[in-house]
Coordinates of C-alpha atoms in Angstrom, one line a residue:
X29 CA 5.8 -1.5 -6.5
X30 CA 3.4 -2.3 -3.7
X31 CA -0.1 -0.9 -3.4
X32 CA -2.3 0.3 -0.6
X33 CA -5.7 1.7 0.2
X34 CA -6.4 4.6 2.6
X35 CA -9.9 5.1 4.1
X36 CA -11.7 6.8 7.0
X37 CA -13.2 4.6 9.7
X38 CA -16.8 5.7 9.0
X39 CA -19.6 3.5 10.3
X40 CA -20.5 0.8 9.7
X41 CA -17.2 -0.8 10.5
X42 CA -18.3 -3.7 8.4
X43 CA -17.9 -1.6 5.3
X44 CA -14.3 -0.8 6.2
X45 CA -13.6 -4.5 6.7
X46 CA -15.3 -5.3 3.4
X47 CA -13.1 -2.8 1.6
X48 CA -10.0 -4.4 3.2
X49 CA -11.0 -7.9 2.1
X50 CA -11.7 -6.6 -1.4
X51 CA -8.4 -4.8 -1.5
X52 CA -6.5 -8.0 -0.6
X53 CA -8.4 -10.0 -3.1
X54 CA -7.4 -7.5 -5.8
X55 CA -3.7 -7.7 -5.0
X56 CA -3.3 -4.7 -2.6
X57 CA -0.6 -5.1 0.1
X58 CA -1.6 -2.4 2.6
X59 CA -4.7 -1.1 4.1
X60 CA -4.3 2.3 5.9
X61 CA -6.9 4.4 7.8
X62 CA -7.2 7.9 9.2
X63 CA -6.7 8.1 12.9
X64 CA -9.0 10.7 14.5
X65 CA -11.0 9.3 17.4
X66 CA -13.5 12.1 17.5
X67 CA -14.3 12.2 13.8
X68 CA -14.4 8.5 13.0
X69 CA -14.5 5.1 14.7
X70 CA -11.5 3.7 16.6
X71 CA -9.1 2.2 14.0
X72 CA -7.2 -0.3 16.2
X73 CA -10.4 -2.1 17.1
X74 CA -11.3 -2.4 13.4
X75 CA -7.7 -3.5 12.5
X76 CA -8.2 -6.6 14.6
X77 CA -11.3 -7.6 12.5
X78 CA -9.5 -6.8 9.2
X79 CA -6.6 -9.0 10.2
X80 CA -8.9 -11.8 11.3
X81 CA -10.7 -11.7 7.9
X82 CA -7.6 -11.5 5.7
X83 CA -4.4 -13.5 5.3
X84 CA -1.6 -11.1 4.0
X85 CA -2.6 -7.5 4.0
X86 CA -0.9 -5.1 6.4
X87 CA -2.9 -2.5 8.4
X88 CA -2.0 0.8 10.1
X89 CA -2.8 4.5 10.5
X90 CA -2.1 7.2 7.9
X91 CA -1.4 8.8 10.3
X92 CA -1.3 8.7 14.1
X93 CA 0.5 11.3 16.1
X94 CA 2.5 11.7 19.3
X95 CA -0.1 13.7 21.2
X96 CA -3.5 11.9 21.4
X97 CA -2.1 8.4 22.2
X98 CA 0.4 7.3 24.8
X99 CA 3.5 6.0 22.9
X100 CA 3.9 2.9 25.0
X101 CA 0.3 1.9 24.6
X102 CA 0.5 2.4 20.8
X103 CA 3.6 0.2 20.7
X104 CA 1.8 -2.5 22.8
X105 CA -1.2 -2.4 20.5
X106 CA 1.0 -3.1 17.4
X107 CA 2.9 -5.8 19.2
X108 CA -0.3 -7.5 20.4
X109 CA -1.8 -7.4 16.9
X110 CA 1.4 -8.9 15.5
X111 CA 1.3 -11.6 18.1
X112 CA -2.3 -12.5 17.2
X113 CA -2.1 -12.3 13.4
X114 CA 1.6 -12.4 12.4
X115 CA 3.7 -9.3 11.7
X116 CA 1.1 -7.5 9.6
X117 CA 1.0 -4.0 11.1
X118 CA 2.6 -0.7 10.0
X119 CA 2.7 2.6 11.8
X120 CA 2.3 5.9 10.0
X121 CA 2.9 8.9 12.2
X122 CA 3.1 12.7 11.8
X123 CA 3.0 15.8 14.0
X124 CA -0.8 15.7 14.2
X125 CA -3.6 17.3 12.1
X126 CA -7.3 16.3 12.5
X127 CA -7.0 14.3 15.7
X128 CA -5.2 17.2 17.4
X129 CA -7.0 20.2 15.8
X130 CA -10.4 18.8 16.5
X131 CA -9.5 19.0 20.2
X132 CA -8.3 22.6 19.7
X133 CA -4.7 21.5 20.0
X134 CA -1.6 22.2 18.0
X135 CA 0.7 19.8 16.1
X136 CA 3.6 18.3 18.1
X137 CA 7.1 19.5 18.1
X138 CA 9.6 17.7 15.8
X139 CA 11.5 16.7 19.0
X140 CA 8.4 14.9 20.3
X141 CA 7.8 13.3 16.9
X142 CA 11.4 12.1 16.8
X143 CA 11.1 10.6 20.3
X144 CA 7.8 9.0 19.6
X145 CA 9.2 7.3 16.5
X146 CA 12.0 5.9 18.6
X147 CA 9.8 4.6 21.5
X148 CA 7.2 3.1 19.3
X149 CA 9.7 1.6 17.0
X150 CA 11.9 0.1 19.7
X151 CA 9.1 -1.3 21.9
X152 CA 7.1 -2.7 19.0
X153 CA 10.2 -4.4 17.6
X154 CA 11.0 -6.1 20.9
X155 CA 13.8 -3.7 21.9
X156 CA 14.3 -1.6 25.0
X157 CA 13.5 2.1 25.0
X158 CA 14.0 5.1 27.4
X159 CA 10.7 6.4 28.7
X160 CA 10.5 9.1 31.4
X161 CA 14.1 8.3 32.5
X162 CA 13.4 4.5 32.8
X163 CA 14.5 1.7 30.5
X164 CA 11.5 -0.3 29.5
X165 CA 10.5 -3.1 27.1
X166 CA 7.6 -5.4 26.2
X167 CA 9.0 -8.7 27.4
X168 CA 6.5 -10.7 25.4
X169 CA 7.1 -8.9 22.1
X170 CA 10.5 -10.4 21.1
X171 CA 9.1 -11.6 17.7
X172 CA 7.1 -8.5 16.8
X173 CA 8.2 -6.5 13.8
X174 CA 7.0 -3.0 12.9
X175 CA 8.0 -0.4 10.3
X176 CA 7.4 3.2 11.3
X177 CA 6.7 5.6 8.5
X178 CA 6.8 9.4 9.0
X179 CA 4.5 11.8 7.1
X180 CA 6.3 15.0 6.2
X181 CA 6.3 18.0 3.9
X182 CA 8.6 20.6 5.4
X183 CA 12.4 20.6 5.2
X184 CA 13.1 19.8 8.8
X185 CA 10.5 17.1 9.0
X186 CA 11.9 15.6 5.9
X187 CA 15.4 15.5 7.4
X188 CA 14.0 13.9 10.5
X189 CA 12.4 11.2 8.4
X190 CA 15.6 10.3 6.7
X191 CA 17.4 10.2 10.0
X192 CA 15.1 7.9 12.0
X193 CA 12.2 6.5 10.0
X194 CA 11.8 3.1 8.3
X195 CA 9.6 4.8 5.7
X196 CA 8.5 8.2 4.3
X197 CA 4.8 9.0 3.6
X198 CA 4.3 11.7 1.0
X199 CA 0.6 12.6 0.8
X200 CA 0.4 13.8 -2.7
X201 CA 1.3 12.4 -6.1
X202 CA 2.9 15.5 -7.8
X203 CA 6.1 14.3 -9.5
X204 CA 8.0 17.6 -9.0
X205 CA 7.2 17.7 -5.3
X206 CA 7.9 13.9 -5.0
X207 CA 11.4 14.4 -6.5
X208 CA 12.2 17.2 -4.1
X209 CA 10.9 15.5 -0.9
X210 CA 12.3 12.0 -1.7
X211 CA 15.8 13.5 -2.5
X212 CA 15.8 15.4 0.9
X213 CA 14.8 12.2 2.8
X214 CA 17.4 10.1 1.0
X215 CA 20.1 12.7 1.5
X216 CA 19.3 13.0 5.2
X217 CA 19.5 9.3 5.5
X218 CA 23.0 9.2 3.9
X219 CA 24.2 12.1 6.0
X220 CA 23.1 10.2 9.1
X221 CA 25.2 7.2 8.1
X222 CA 22.2 5.1 6.9
X223 CA 21.7 3.3 3.6
X224 CA 19.2 5.6 1.8
X225 CA 17.6 2.5 0.2
X226 CA 16.6 1.3 3.7
X227 CA 14.0 4.2 3.9
X228 CA 10.9 3.0 2.0
X229 CA 8.9 5.5 0.1
X230 CA 5.1 5.5 0.1
X231 CA 3.2 8.0 -2.1
X232 CA -0.4 8.4 -1.1
X233 CA -3.1 10.3 -3.0
X234 CA -6.6 10.0 -4.3
X235 CA -6.9 7.9 -7.4
X236 CA -10.1 7.6 -9.4
X237 CA -10.3 5.5 -12.6
X238 CA -12.9 6.7 -15.1
X239 CA -13.6 9.0 -18.0
X240 CA -15.5 11.9 -16.4
X241 CA -12.6 14.1 -15.4
X242 CA -14.8 17.0 -14.1
X243 CA -16.7 14.6 -11.8
X244 CA -13.4 13.1 -10.6
X245 CA -12.0 16.5 -9.8
X246 CA -15.0 17.5 -7.8
X247 CA -14.8 14.2 -5.9
X248 CA -11.1 14.6 -5.1
X249 CA -10.8 18.4 -4.6
X250 CA -11.0 17.9 -0.8
X251 CA -7.5 16.5 -0.9
X252 CA -5.9 19.8 -1.9
X253 CA -7.6 21.4 1.0
X254 CA -6.4 18.8 3.4
X255 CA -2.8 19.1 2.2
X256 CA -3.2 22.9 2.4
X257 CA -3.4 22.6 6.2
X258 CA 0.1 21.3 6.4
X259 CA 1.3 23.7 3.7
X260 CA -0.1 26.6 5.7
X261 CA 1.9 25.4 8.7
X262 CA 5.1 25.4 6.6
X263 CA 4.5 28.9 5.3
X264 CA 3.8 30.1 8.9
X265 CA 6.9 28.5 10.2
X266 CA 9.3 29.5 7.4
X267 CA 7.7 32.8 6.3
X268 CA 7.8 34.3 2.9
X269 CA 10.1 36.7 1.0
X270 CA 9.1 39.9 -0.8
X271 CA 7.8 37.8 -3.8
X272 CA 5.6 35.8 -1.5
X273 CA 7.7 32.6 -1.8
X274 CA 8.8 30.4 1.1
X275 CA 12.5 29.9 1.1
X276 CA 13.7 26.3 0.5
X277 CA 10.2 25.0 -0.4
X278 CA 9.0 24.5 -4.0
X279 CA 6.4 27.0 -5.2
X280 CA 4.5 24.0 -6.6
X281 CA 3.7 23.1 -3.0
X282 CA 2.9 26.6 -1.5
X283 CA 1.5 28.9 -4.2
X284 CA -2.0 27.5 -4.4
X285 CA -3.0 28.1 -0.7
X286 CA -3.1 31.9 -1.2
X287 CA -6.9 31.7 -1.6
X288 CA -7.3 29.5 1.5
X289 CA -9.7 31.0 4.0
X290 CA -10.5 28.4 6.6
X291 CA -11.1 24.7 7.3
X292 CA -13.9 22.7 8.9
X293 CA -12.7 19.5 10.4
X294 CA -16.2 18.2 10.6
X295 CA -15.9 17.8 6.8
X296 CA -12.3 16.6 6.9
X297 CA -11.4 14.4 4.0
X298 CA -14.9 14.4 2.5
X299 CA -15.9 14.7 -1.1
X300 CA -17.9 17.9 -1.8
X301 CA -16.9 19.7 1.4
X302 CA -17.5 23.4 1.7
X303 CA -13.9 24.5 2.2
X304 CA -12.1 23.2 -0.9
X305 CA -13.3 25.7 -3.4
X306 CA -10.0 27.5 -3.4
X307 CA -8.2 24.4 -4.8
X308 CA -7.9 24.8 -8.6
X309 CA -8.2 22.0 -11.1
X310 CA -4.5 22.2 -11.8
X311 CA -3.7 21.2 -8.2
X312 CA -6.3 18.4 -8.2
X313 CA -4.7 17.0 -11.4
X314 CA -1.2 17.3 -10.0
X315 CA -1.8 16.0 -6.5
X316 CA -4.2 13.2 -7.5
X317 CA -4.2 10.5 -10.2
X318 CA -7.3 10.7 -12.3
X319 CA -8.6 9.6 -15.7
X320 CA -8.3 6.3 -17.6
X321 CA -6.1 3.3 -16.8
X322 CA -3.3 4.5 -19.1
X323 CA -3.1 7.8 -17.2
X324 CA -2.7 5.9 -13.9
X325 CA 0.0 3.6 -15.3
X326 CA 1.9 6.4 -16.8
X327 CA 1.9 8.5 -13.5
X328 CA 2.8 5.5 -11.4
X329 CA 5.7 4.6 -13.6
X330 CA 7.0 8.2 -13.2
X331 CA 6.6 8.0 -9.4
X332 CA 8.3 4.6 -9.4
X333 CA 11.3 6.0 -11.2
X334 CA 11.6 8.8 -8.6
X335 CA 11.9 6.1 -5.9
X336 CA 8.3 5.3 -4.8
X337 CA 8.1 1.8 -3.4
X338 CA 4.3 1.9 -2.7
X339 CA 1.3 3.9 -4.0
X340 CA -1.6 4.1 -1.6
X341 CA -5.0 5.3 -2.8
X342 CA -7.1 7.7 -0.7
X343 CA -10.5 6.2 -1.5
X344 CA -12.8 9.0 -0.3
X345 CA -14.9 9.3 -3.4
X346 CA -18.0 7.7 -5.0
X347 CA -16.0 5.3 -7.2
X348 CA -14.5 3.1 -4.4
X349 CA -15.4 -0.4 -5.7
X350 CA -14.8 0.5 -9.3
X351 CA -11.3 1.9 -8.6
X352 CA -10.3 -1.1 -6.5
X353 CA -11.4 -3.4 -9.3
X354 CA -9.7 -1.4 -12.1
X355 CA -6.4 -1.3 -10.1
X356 CA -6.7 -5.0 -9.4
X357 CA -7.6 -6.0 -12.9
X358 CA -5.4 -3.7 -14.9
X359 CA -3.2 -1.2 -13.1
X360 CA -1.3 -3.3 -10.5
X361 CA -0.5 -6.0 -13.1
X362 CA 0.7 -3.4 -15.6
X363 CA 3.1 -1.9 -13.1
X364 CA 4.4 -5.1 -11.7
X365 CA 4.8 -6.7 -15.2
X366 CA 6.9 -3.8 -16.3
X367 CA 9.0 -4.1 -13.1
X368 CA 9.5 -7.9 -13.6
X369 CA 10.6 -7.3 -17.2
X370 CA 13.2 -4.8 -16.0
X371 CA 14.5 -7.3 -13.4

């Protein structure tokens, strides 16, 4: 299993770069960031400095979207970074949340998401693509290589992911939901004539290593509220039956948002924010990975058995350095040692 870190690009940028260097030194493979240009600093500028200060770690957004950035410019950015630093970029993309909603916009259609995946993937991998009725390419990008991961929760978005994406981003670590989503993605890939094993699976969630569970829950409760934005969209799109359930979607994903009343994007993804009180402890425990090292290893092994190829830690809490160190010293080795023994 590979490991990643997910952070916001809060100033100073030097701290983001410092975390990326520390992550690489502790054995992490990926360094992801949020991508909301109004709320945080510009990630692609920071990626260049991360890549200049590291040797192996890959960088990319979790997640960008098809609306706030031109697809061809996005592809050119990845290809340029790959040319400068080797093929060390990755693209996570979804329909759009904080970057779009902070501008009073709405998430993209699935059609636009599908088309964006195709254009970015083709151009950033040195291939041609159809854009506005013209066939275009980046003639200098023949050696560029980029994987495009799609973030999804709902049935149709999961099917799209299996059909066209190089990878699937599941932004929560609940095993029951992971099983349901991963199976839908893999089945969609098979139905599209693809090898399901070619679709990489990245599970991303807050992880906090320590003994004070109550404190950890309070530091990570924001995550359930963030996921709730996407769940609310699913419920709105697919509706509910007489029992209040959304057809075709596990109740483990939808039931908890009944108490949701609003969301302030000025506090998006922040520990201790004012709009996460509706998220119960049970959801924090299911969606995140908390507690001592043994708890983390046990959950990660379970996710690995379900098909997860990568686990990426959302690091928006007050135990950043401690969690990176504990994973580097004890967790990553325990998972990879078990994997090597099986092989």
